[in-house]
Tab-separated table of C-alpha atoms and ligand atoms in Angstrom:
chain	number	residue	atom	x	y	z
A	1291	UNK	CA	152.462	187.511	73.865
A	1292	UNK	CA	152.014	187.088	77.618
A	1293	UNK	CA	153.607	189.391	79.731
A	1294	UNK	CA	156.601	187.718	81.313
A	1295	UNK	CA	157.437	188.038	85.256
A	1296	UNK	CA	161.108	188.418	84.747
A	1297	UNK	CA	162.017	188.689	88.351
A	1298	UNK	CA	160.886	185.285	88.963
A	1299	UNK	CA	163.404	182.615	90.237
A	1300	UNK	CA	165.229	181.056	86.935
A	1301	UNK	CA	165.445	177.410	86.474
A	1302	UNK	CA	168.504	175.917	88.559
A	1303	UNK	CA	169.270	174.118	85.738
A	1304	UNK	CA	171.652	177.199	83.566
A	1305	UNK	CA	171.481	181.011	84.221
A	1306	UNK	CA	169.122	183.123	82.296
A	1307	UNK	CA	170.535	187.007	81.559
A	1308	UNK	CA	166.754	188.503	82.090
A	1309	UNK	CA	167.109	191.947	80.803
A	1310	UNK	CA	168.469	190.843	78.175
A	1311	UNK	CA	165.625	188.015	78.081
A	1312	UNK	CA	163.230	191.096	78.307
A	1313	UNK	CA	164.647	192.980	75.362
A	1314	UNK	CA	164.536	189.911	73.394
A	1315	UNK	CA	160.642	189.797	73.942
A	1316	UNK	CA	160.482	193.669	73.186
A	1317	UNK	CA	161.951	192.989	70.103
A	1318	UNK	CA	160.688	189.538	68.734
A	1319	UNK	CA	157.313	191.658	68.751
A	1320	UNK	CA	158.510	194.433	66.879
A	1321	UNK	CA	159.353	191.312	64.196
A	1322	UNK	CA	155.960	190.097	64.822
A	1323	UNK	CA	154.125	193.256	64.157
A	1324	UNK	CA	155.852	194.056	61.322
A	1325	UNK	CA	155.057	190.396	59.618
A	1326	UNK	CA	151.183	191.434	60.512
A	1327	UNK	CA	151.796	194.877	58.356
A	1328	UNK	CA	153.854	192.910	55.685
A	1329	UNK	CA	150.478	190.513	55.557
A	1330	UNK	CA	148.253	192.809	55.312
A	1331	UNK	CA	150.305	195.364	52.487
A	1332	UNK	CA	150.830	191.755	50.332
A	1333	UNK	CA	147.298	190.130	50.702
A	1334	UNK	CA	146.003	193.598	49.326
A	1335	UNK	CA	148.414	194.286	46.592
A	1336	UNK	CA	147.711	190.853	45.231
A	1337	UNK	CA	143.494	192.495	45.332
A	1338	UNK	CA	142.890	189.287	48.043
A	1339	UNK	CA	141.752	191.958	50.699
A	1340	UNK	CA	138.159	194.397	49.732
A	1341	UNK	CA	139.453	197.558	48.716
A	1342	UNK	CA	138.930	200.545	51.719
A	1343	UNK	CA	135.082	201.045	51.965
A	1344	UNK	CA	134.170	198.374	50.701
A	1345	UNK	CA	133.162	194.845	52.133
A	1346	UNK	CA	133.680	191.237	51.243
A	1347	UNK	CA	132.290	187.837	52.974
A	1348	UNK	CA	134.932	185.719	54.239
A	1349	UNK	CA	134.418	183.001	51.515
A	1350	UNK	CA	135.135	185.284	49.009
A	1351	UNK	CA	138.206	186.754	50.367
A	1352	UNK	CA	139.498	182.914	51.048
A	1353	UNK	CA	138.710	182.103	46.908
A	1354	UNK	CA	140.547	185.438	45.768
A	1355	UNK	CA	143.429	183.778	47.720
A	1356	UNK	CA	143.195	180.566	46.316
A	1357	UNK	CA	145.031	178.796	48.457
A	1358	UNK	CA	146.135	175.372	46.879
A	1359	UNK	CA	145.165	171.508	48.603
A	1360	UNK	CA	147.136	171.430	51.775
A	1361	UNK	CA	147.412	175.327	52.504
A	1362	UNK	CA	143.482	175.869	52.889
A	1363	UNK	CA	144.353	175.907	56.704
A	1364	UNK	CA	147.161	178.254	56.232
A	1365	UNK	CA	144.521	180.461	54.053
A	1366	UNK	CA	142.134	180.541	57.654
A	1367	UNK	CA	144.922	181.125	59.931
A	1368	UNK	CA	146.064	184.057	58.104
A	1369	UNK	CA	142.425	185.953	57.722
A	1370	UNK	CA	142.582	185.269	61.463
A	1371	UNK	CA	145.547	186.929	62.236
A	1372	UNK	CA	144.347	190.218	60.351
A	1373	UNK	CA	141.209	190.006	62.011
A	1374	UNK	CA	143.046	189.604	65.588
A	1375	UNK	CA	145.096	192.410	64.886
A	1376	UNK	CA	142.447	195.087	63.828
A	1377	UNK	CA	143.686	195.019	60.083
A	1378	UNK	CA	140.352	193.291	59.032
A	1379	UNK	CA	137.068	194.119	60.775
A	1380	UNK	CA	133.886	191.961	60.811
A	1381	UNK	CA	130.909	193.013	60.271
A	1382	UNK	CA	128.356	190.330	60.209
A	1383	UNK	CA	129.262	187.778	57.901
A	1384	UNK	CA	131.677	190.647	55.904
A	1385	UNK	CA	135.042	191.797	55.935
A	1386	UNK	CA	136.294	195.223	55.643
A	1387	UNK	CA	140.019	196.667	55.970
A	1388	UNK	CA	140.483	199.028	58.672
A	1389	UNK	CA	142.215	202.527	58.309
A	1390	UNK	CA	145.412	200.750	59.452
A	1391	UNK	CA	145.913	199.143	56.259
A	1392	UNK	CA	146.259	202.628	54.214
A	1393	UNK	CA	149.139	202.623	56.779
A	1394	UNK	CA	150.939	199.838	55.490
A	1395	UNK	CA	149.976	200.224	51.446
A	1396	UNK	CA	153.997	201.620	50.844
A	1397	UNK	CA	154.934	198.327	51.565
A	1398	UNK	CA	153.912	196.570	48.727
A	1399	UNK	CA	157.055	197.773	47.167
A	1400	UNK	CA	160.402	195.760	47.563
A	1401	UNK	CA	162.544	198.842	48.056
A	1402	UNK	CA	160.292	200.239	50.973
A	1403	UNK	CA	160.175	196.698	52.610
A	1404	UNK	CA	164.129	195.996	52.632
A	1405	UNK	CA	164.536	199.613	54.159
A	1406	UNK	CA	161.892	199.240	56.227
A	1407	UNK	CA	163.283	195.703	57.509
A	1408	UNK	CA	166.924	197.098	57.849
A	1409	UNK	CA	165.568	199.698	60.150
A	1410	UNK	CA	163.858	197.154	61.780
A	1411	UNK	CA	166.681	195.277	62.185
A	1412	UNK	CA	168.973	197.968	63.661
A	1413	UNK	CA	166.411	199.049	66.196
A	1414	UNK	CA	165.433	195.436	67.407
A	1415	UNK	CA	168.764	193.678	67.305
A	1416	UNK	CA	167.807	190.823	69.761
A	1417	UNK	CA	165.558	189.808	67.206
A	1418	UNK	CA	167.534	190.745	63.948
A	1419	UNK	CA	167.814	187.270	62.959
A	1420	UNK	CA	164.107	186.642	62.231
A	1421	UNK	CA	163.773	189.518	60.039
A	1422	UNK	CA	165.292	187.896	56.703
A	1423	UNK	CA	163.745	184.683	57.091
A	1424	UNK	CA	160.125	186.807	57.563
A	1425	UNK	CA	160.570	189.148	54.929
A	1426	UNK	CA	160.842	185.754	52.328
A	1427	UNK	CA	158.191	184.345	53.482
A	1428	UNK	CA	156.089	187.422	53.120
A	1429	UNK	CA	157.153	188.603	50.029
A	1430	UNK	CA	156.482	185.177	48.157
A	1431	UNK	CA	153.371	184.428	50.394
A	1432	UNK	CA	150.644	184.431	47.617
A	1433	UNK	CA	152.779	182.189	45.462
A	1434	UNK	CA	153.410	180.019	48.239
A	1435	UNK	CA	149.505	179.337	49.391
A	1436	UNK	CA	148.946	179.069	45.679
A	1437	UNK	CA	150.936	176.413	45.115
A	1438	UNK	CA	152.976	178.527	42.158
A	1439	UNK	CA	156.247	178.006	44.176
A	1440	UNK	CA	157.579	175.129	46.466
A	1441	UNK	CA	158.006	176.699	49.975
A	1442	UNK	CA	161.114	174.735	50.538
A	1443	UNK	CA	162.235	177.822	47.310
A	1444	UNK	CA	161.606	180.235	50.154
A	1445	UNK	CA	162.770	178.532	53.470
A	1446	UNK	CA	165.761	177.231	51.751
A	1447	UNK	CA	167.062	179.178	48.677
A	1448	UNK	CA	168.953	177.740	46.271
A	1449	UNK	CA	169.162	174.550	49.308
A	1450	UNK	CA	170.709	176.978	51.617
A	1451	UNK	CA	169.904	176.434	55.570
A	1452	UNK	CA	171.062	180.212	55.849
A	1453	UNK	CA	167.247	182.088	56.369
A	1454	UNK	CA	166.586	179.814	59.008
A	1455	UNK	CA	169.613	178.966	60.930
A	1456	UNK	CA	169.747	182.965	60.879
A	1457	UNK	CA	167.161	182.835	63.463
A	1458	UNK	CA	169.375	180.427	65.870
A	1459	UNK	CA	172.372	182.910	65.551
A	1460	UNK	CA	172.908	184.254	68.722
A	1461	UNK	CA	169.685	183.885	70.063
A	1462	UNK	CA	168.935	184.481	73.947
A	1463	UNK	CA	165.331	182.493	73.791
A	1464	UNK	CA	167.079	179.564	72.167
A	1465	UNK	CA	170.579	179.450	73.510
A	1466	UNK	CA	168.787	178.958	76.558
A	1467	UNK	CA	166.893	176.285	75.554
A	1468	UNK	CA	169.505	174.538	74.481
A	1469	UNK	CA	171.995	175.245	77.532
A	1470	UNK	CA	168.301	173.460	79.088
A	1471	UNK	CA	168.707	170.571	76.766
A	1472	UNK	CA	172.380	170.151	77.270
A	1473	UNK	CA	172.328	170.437	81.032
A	1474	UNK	CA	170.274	167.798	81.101
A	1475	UNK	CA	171.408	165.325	78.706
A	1476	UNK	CA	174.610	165.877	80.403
A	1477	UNK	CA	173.460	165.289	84.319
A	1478	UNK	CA	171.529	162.006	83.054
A	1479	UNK	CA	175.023	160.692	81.232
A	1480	UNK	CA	177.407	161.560	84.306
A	1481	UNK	CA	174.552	159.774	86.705
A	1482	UNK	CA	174.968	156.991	84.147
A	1483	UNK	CA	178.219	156.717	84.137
A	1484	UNK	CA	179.071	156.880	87.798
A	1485	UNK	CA	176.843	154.071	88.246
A	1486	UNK	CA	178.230	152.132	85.366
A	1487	UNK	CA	181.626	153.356	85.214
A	1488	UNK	CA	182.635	150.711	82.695
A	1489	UNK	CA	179.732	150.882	80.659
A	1490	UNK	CA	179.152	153.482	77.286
A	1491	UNK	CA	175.958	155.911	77.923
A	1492	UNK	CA	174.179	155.955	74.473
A	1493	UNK	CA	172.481	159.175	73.531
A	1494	UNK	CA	170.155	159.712	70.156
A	1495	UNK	CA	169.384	163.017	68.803
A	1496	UNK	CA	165.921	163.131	66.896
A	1497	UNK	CA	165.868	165.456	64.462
A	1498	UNK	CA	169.290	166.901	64.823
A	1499	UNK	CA	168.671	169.261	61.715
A	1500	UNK	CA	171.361	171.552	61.526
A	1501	UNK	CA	172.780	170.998	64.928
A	1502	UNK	CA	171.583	174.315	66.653
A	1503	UNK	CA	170.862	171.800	70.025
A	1504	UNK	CA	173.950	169.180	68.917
A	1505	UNK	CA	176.620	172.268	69.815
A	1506	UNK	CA	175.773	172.906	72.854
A	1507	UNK	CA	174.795	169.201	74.017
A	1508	UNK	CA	178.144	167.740	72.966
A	1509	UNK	CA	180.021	170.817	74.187
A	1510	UNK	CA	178.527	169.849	77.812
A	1511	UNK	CA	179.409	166.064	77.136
A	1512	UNK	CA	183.128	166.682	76.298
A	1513	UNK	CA	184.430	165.769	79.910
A	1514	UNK	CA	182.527	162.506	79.087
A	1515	UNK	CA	183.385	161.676	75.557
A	1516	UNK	CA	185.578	158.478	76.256
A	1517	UNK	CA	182.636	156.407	77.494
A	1518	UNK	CA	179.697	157.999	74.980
A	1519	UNK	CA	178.427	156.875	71.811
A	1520	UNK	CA	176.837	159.760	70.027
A	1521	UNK	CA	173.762	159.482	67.493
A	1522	UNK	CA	173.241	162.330	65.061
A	1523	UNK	CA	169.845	161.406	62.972
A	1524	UNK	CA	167.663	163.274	61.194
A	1525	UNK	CA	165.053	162.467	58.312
A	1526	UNK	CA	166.914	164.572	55.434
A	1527	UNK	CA	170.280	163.128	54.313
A	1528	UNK	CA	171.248	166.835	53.610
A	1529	UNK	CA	171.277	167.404	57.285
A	1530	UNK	CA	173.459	164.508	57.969
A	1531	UNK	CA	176.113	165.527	55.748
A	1532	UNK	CA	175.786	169.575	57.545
A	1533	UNK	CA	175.986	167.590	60.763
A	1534	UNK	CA	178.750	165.628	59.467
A	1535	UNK	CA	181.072	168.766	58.436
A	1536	UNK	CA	180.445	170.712	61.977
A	1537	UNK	CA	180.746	167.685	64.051
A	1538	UNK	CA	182.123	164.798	62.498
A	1539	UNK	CA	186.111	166.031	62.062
A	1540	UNK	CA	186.976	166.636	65.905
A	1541	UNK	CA	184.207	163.685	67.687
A	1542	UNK	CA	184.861	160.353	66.615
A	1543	UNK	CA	182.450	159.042	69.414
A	1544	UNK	CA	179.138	160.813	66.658
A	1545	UNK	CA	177.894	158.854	64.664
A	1546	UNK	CA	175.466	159.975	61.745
A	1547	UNK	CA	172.397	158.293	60.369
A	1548	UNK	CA	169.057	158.165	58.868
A	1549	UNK	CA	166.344	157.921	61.327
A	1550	UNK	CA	162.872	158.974	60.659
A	1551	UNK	CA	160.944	159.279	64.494
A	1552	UNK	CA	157.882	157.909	62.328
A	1553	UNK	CA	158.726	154.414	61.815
A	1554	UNK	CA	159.962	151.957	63.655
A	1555	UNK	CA	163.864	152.172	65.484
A	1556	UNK	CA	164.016	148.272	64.286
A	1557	UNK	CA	162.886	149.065	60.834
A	1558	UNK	CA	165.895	151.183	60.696
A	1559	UNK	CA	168.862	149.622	62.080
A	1560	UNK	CA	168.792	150.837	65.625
A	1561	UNK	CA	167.951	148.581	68.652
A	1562	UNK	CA	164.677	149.066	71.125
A	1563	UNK	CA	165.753	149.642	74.404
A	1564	UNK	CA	169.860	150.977	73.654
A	1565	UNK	CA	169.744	154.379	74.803
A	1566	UNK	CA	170.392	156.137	77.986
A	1567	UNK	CA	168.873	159.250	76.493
A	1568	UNK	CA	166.429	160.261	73.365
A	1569	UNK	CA	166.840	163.910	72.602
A	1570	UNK	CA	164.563	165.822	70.088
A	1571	UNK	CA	164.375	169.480	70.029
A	1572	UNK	CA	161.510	171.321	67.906
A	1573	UNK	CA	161.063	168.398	65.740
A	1574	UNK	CA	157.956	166.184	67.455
A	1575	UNK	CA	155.690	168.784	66.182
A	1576	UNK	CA	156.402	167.862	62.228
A	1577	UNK	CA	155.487	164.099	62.749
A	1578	UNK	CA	152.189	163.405	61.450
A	1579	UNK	CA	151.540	161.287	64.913
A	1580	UNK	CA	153.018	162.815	68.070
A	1581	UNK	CA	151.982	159.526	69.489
A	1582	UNK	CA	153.715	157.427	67.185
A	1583	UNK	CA	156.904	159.360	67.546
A	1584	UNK	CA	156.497	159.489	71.252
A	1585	UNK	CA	156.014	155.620	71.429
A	1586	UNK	CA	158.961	155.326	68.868
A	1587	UNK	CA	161.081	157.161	71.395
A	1588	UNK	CA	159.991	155.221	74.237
A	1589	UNK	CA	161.066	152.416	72.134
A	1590	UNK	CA	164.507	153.196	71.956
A	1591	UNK	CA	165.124	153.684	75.190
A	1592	UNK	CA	166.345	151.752	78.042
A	1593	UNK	CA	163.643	151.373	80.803
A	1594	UNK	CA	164.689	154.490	83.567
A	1595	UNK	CA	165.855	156.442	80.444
A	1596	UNK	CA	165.006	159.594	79.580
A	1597	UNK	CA	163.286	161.414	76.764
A	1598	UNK	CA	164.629	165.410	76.593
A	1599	UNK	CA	161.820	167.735	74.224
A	1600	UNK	CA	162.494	170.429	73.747
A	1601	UNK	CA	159.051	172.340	72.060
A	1602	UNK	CA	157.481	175.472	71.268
A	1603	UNK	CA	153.820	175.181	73.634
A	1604	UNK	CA	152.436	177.986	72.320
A	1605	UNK	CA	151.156	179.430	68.894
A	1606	UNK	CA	152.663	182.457	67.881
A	1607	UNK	CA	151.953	184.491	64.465
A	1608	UNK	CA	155.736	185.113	63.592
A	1609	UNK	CA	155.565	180.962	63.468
A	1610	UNK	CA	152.718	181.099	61.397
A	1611	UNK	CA	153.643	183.616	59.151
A	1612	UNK	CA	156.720	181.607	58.239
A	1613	UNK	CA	156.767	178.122	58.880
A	1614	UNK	CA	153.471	177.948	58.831
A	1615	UNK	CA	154.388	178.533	54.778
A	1616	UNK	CA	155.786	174.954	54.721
A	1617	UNK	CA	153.320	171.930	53.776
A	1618	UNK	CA	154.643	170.073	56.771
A	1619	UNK	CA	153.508	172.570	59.125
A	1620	UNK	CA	150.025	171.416	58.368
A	1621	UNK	CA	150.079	167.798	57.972
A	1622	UNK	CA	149.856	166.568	60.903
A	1623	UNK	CA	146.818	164.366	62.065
A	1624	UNK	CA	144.325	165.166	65.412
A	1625	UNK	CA	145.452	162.331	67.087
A	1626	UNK	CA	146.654	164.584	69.963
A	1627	UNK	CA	144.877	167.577	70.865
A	1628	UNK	CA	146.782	170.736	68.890
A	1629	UNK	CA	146.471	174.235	69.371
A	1630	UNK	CA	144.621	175.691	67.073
A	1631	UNK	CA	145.667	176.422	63.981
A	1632	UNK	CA	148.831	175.270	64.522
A	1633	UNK	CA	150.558	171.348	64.582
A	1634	UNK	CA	151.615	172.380	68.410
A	1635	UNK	CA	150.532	171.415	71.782
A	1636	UNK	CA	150.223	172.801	75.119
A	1637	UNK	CA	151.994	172.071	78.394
A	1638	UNK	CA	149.039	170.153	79.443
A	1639	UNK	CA	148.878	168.486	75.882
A	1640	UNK	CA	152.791	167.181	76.029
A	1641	UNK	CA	152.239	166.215	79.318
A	1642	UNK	CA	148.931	163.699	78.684
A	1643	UNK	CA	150.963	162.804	75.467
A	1644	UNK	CA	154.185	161.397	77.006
A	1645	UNK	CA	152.008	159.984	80.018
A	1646	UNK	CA	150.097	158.022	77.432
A	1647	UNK	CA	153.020	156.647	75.466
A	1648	UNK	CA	154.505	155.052	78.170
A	1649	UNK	CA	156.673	158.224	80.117
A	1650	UNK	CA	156.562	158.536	83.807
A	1651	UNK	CA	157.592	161.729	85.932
A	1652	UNK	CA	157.561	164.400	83.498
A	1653	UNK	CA	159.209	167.137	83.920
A	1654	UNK	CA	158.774	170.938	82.719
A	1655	UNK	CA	162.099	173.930	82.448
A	1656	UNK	CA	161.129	177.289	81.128
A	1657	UNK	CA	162.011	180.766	81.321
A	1658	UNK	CA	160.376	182.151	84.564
A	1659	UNK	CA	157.468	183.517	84.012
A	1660	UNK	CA	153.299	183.888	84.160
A	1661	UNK	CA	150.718	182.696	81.698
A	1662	UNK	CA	151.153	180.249	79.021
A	1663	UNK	CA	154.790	179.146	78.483
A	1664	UNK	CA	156.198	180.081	74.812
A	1665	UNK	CA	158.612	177.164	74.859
A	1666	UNK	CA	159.231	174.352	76.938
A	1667	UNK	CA	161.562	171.871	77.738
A	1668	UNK	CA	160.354	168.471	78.834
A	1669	UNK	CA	161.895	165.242	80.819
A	1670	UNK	CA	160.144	162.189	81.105
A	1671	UNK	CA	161.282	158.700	82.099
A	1672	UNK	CA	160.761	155.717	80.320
A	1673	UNK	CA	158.566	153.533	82.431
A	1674	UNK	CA	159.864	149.827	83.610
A	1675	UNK	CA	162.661	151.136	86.173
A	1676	UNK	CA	163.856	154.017	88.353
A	1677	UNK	CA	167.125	156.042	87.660
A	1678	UNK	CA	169.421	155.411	84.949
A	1679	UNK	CA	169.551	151.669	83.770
A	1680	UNK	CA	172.193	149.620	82.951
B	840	SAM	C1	162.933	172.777	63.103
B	840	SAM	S1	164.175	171.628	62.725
B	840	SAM	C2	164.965	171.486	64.281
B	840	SAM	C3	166.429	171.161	64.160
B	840	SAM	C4	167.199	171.001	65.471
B	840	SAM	N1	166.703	169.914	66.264
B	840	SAM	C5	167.234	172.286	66.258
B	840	SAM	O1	166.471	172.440	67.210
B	840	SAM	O2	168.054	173.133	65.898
B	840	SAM	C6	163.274	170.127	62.568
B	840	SAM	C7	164.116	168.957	62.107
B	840	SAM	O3	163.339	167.778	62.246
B	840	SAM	C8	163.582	166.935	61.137
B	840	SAM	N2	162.425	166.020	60.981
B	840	SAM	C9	161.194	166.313	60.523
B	840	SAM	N3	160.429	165.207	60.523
B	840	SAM	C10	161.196	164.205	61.008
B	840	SAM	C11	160.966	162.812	61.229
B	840	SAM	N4	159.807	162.263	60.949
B	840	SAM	N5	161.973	162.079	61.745
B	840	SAM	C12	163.163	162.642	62.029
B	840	SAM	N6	163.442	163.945	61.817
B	840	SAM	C13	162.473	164.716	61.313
B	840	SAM	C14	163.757	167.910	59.980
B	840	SAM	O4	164.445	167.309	58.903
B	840	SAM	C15	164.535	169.032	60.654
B	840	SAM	O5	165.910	168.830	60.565
């Protein structure tokens, strides 16, 4: 990770508490680090990695994986992340392990990983809730990449949103992402409104997943709630009926449905050109075409409307090491330029992106900081009209 220049002036948008912020980085690479070690102990416990002493070539450690059609990628990325973090060595065209590895060979064993993740845990609490969802991932990795177990098992146990929305719990880095988002959203409606006092601002959440954004965003929209229509979407109908039960019961102006950001808003019941705002947080990057699902938001929105993203912009191994375990994560298509090893893009990337599907004036929010932004939060105007439109 890039070191972060926490004194720097944070975004006028919502208030950032930085020492907290800080710890949370501290911590999230603890997490990290520890999903390298957990790597390395499984890959060679399942005899993928040359024993110590001896060496392999890289071909032969990728067939000893065998990773399945559609995680061959996955199968790369990881021998890169050993070799990036000194647990695999090159020599020539061959592998070897490093001494580090006899460090981590005690946690092939479940018992020494769940104590060695509850200590973990207690010592990095900002980052507590990626622990769980790692340690999964990890311990069915090989199974995973061999296609012997569907990763949505491992994510999602038993259909359970619980690993993963652990992760949003109480999270500084996201909470403020979303307090981002919902700022926002929320300045664009009341600008809306005062213009249009007698109109309804119409706002459609890509995406909406399990609503870790959709709190925050209709919390900040309350005062406004008599003139809103709210649309809750996602691509899974299991989502829509989570989104249904948190939201549904005390906001009659929500409204749940089936959208997929692939196809067509006509296809699919909604009109081109209805909303005020298009929301989509951490969702973009799972299309297979960022420019289709760019243009597909342009689509829906109102010329002088405005599309909120809300992305991660840079690749980092805890991602990797856990979505990364999810076919999705690598379907994508090179119609926009990714990073690496990854379905993401860049700052620069989102920017040429949204300019080329139509956006105007795009605009970036992030933590303070130097060097390459982790996440970002983007706002771009639909082109055809200045401010909000009617
Ligand atoms: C990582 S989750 C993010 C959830 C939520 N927006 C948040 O930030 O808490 C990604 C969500 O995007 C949805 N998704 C993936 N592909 C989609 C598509 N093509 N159209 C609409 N939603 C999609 C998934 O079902 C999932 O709920």
């Amino acid at each position: 990770m890039t070191e972060l220049d926490v004194e720097a002036t944070p975004s006028p948008l919502v208030d950032l508490d930085r020492e907290r912020y800080a710890r949370f980085r501290i911590d999230f690479d603890a997490v990290t680090g520890f999903g390298h070690w957990l790597l390395a102990a499984r890959l060679a416990a399942a005899d993928v990695l040359p024993v110590r002493g001896a060496t392999a070539r890289r071909e032969e450690v990728l067939a000893r994986l065998g990773a399945a059609p559609g995680y061959e990628q996955l199968g790369e990325a990881l021998l890169d992340i050993l070799e990036r973090t000194d647990l695999l060595r090159r020599h020539g065209d061959r592998l070897t392990v490093t001494d580090r590895v006899a460090e981590v060979a005690g946690l092939a064993e479940d018992d020494a990983i769940d104590a060695a993740a509850t200590a973990l845990r207690r010592e990095h609490p900002e980052a507590a809730g990626y622990v769980p969802l790692l340690v999964a991932c990890q311990t069915q990795l090989v199974e995973v990449v061999r296609g012997e177990r569907p990763a949505n098992e491992v994510l999602f146990p038993g259909g359970s949103p619980d690993l993963v929305s652990a992760i949003y719990r109480d999270n500084v880095q996201l909470d403020f992402y979303n307090r981002l988002c919902a700022a926002q959203v929320h300045e664009h409606v009341a600008q809306f409104l005062r213009r249009y006092p007698r109109s309804y601002a119409q706002v459609l959440e890509v995406g909406a997943g399990t609503g870790g954004t959709t709190g925050p965003v209709l919390d900040a929209l309350a005062d406004r709630a008599e003139r809103l229509r709210y649309f809750y979407t996602d691509v899974g109908p299991a989502f829509l009926r989570l989104g249904r039960r948190s939201f549904g019961a005390t906001r009659p102006y929500v409204d749940f449905a089936r959208y997929n950001v692939e196809s067509a808003p006509e296809e699919q019941g909604f009109e081109p050109g209805s909303m005020q705002v298009v929301l989509a947080s951490n969702v973009l990057h799972a299309t297979l075409r960022i420019s289709t699902a760019l243009r597909h938001c342009h689509s829906l929105l109102k010329s002088g409307g405005i599309l909120v993203v809300n992305e991660m912009t840079s690749r980092l191994d805890y991602n990797t090491l856990t979505f990364g375990l999810a076919e999705g994560w690598w379907r994508h298509t090179d119609d926009e330029p990714r990073i690496e090893s990854s379905p993401l893009l860049d700052v620069a990337g989102w920017r040429a992106a949204l300019g080329r599907a139509g956006f105007v004036d795009v605009q970036t929010h992030a933590v303070p900081g130097r060097g390459e932004q982790v996440q970002t939060m983007f706002v771009a105007t639909a082109s055809g009209g200045t401010g909000p439109a009617r």
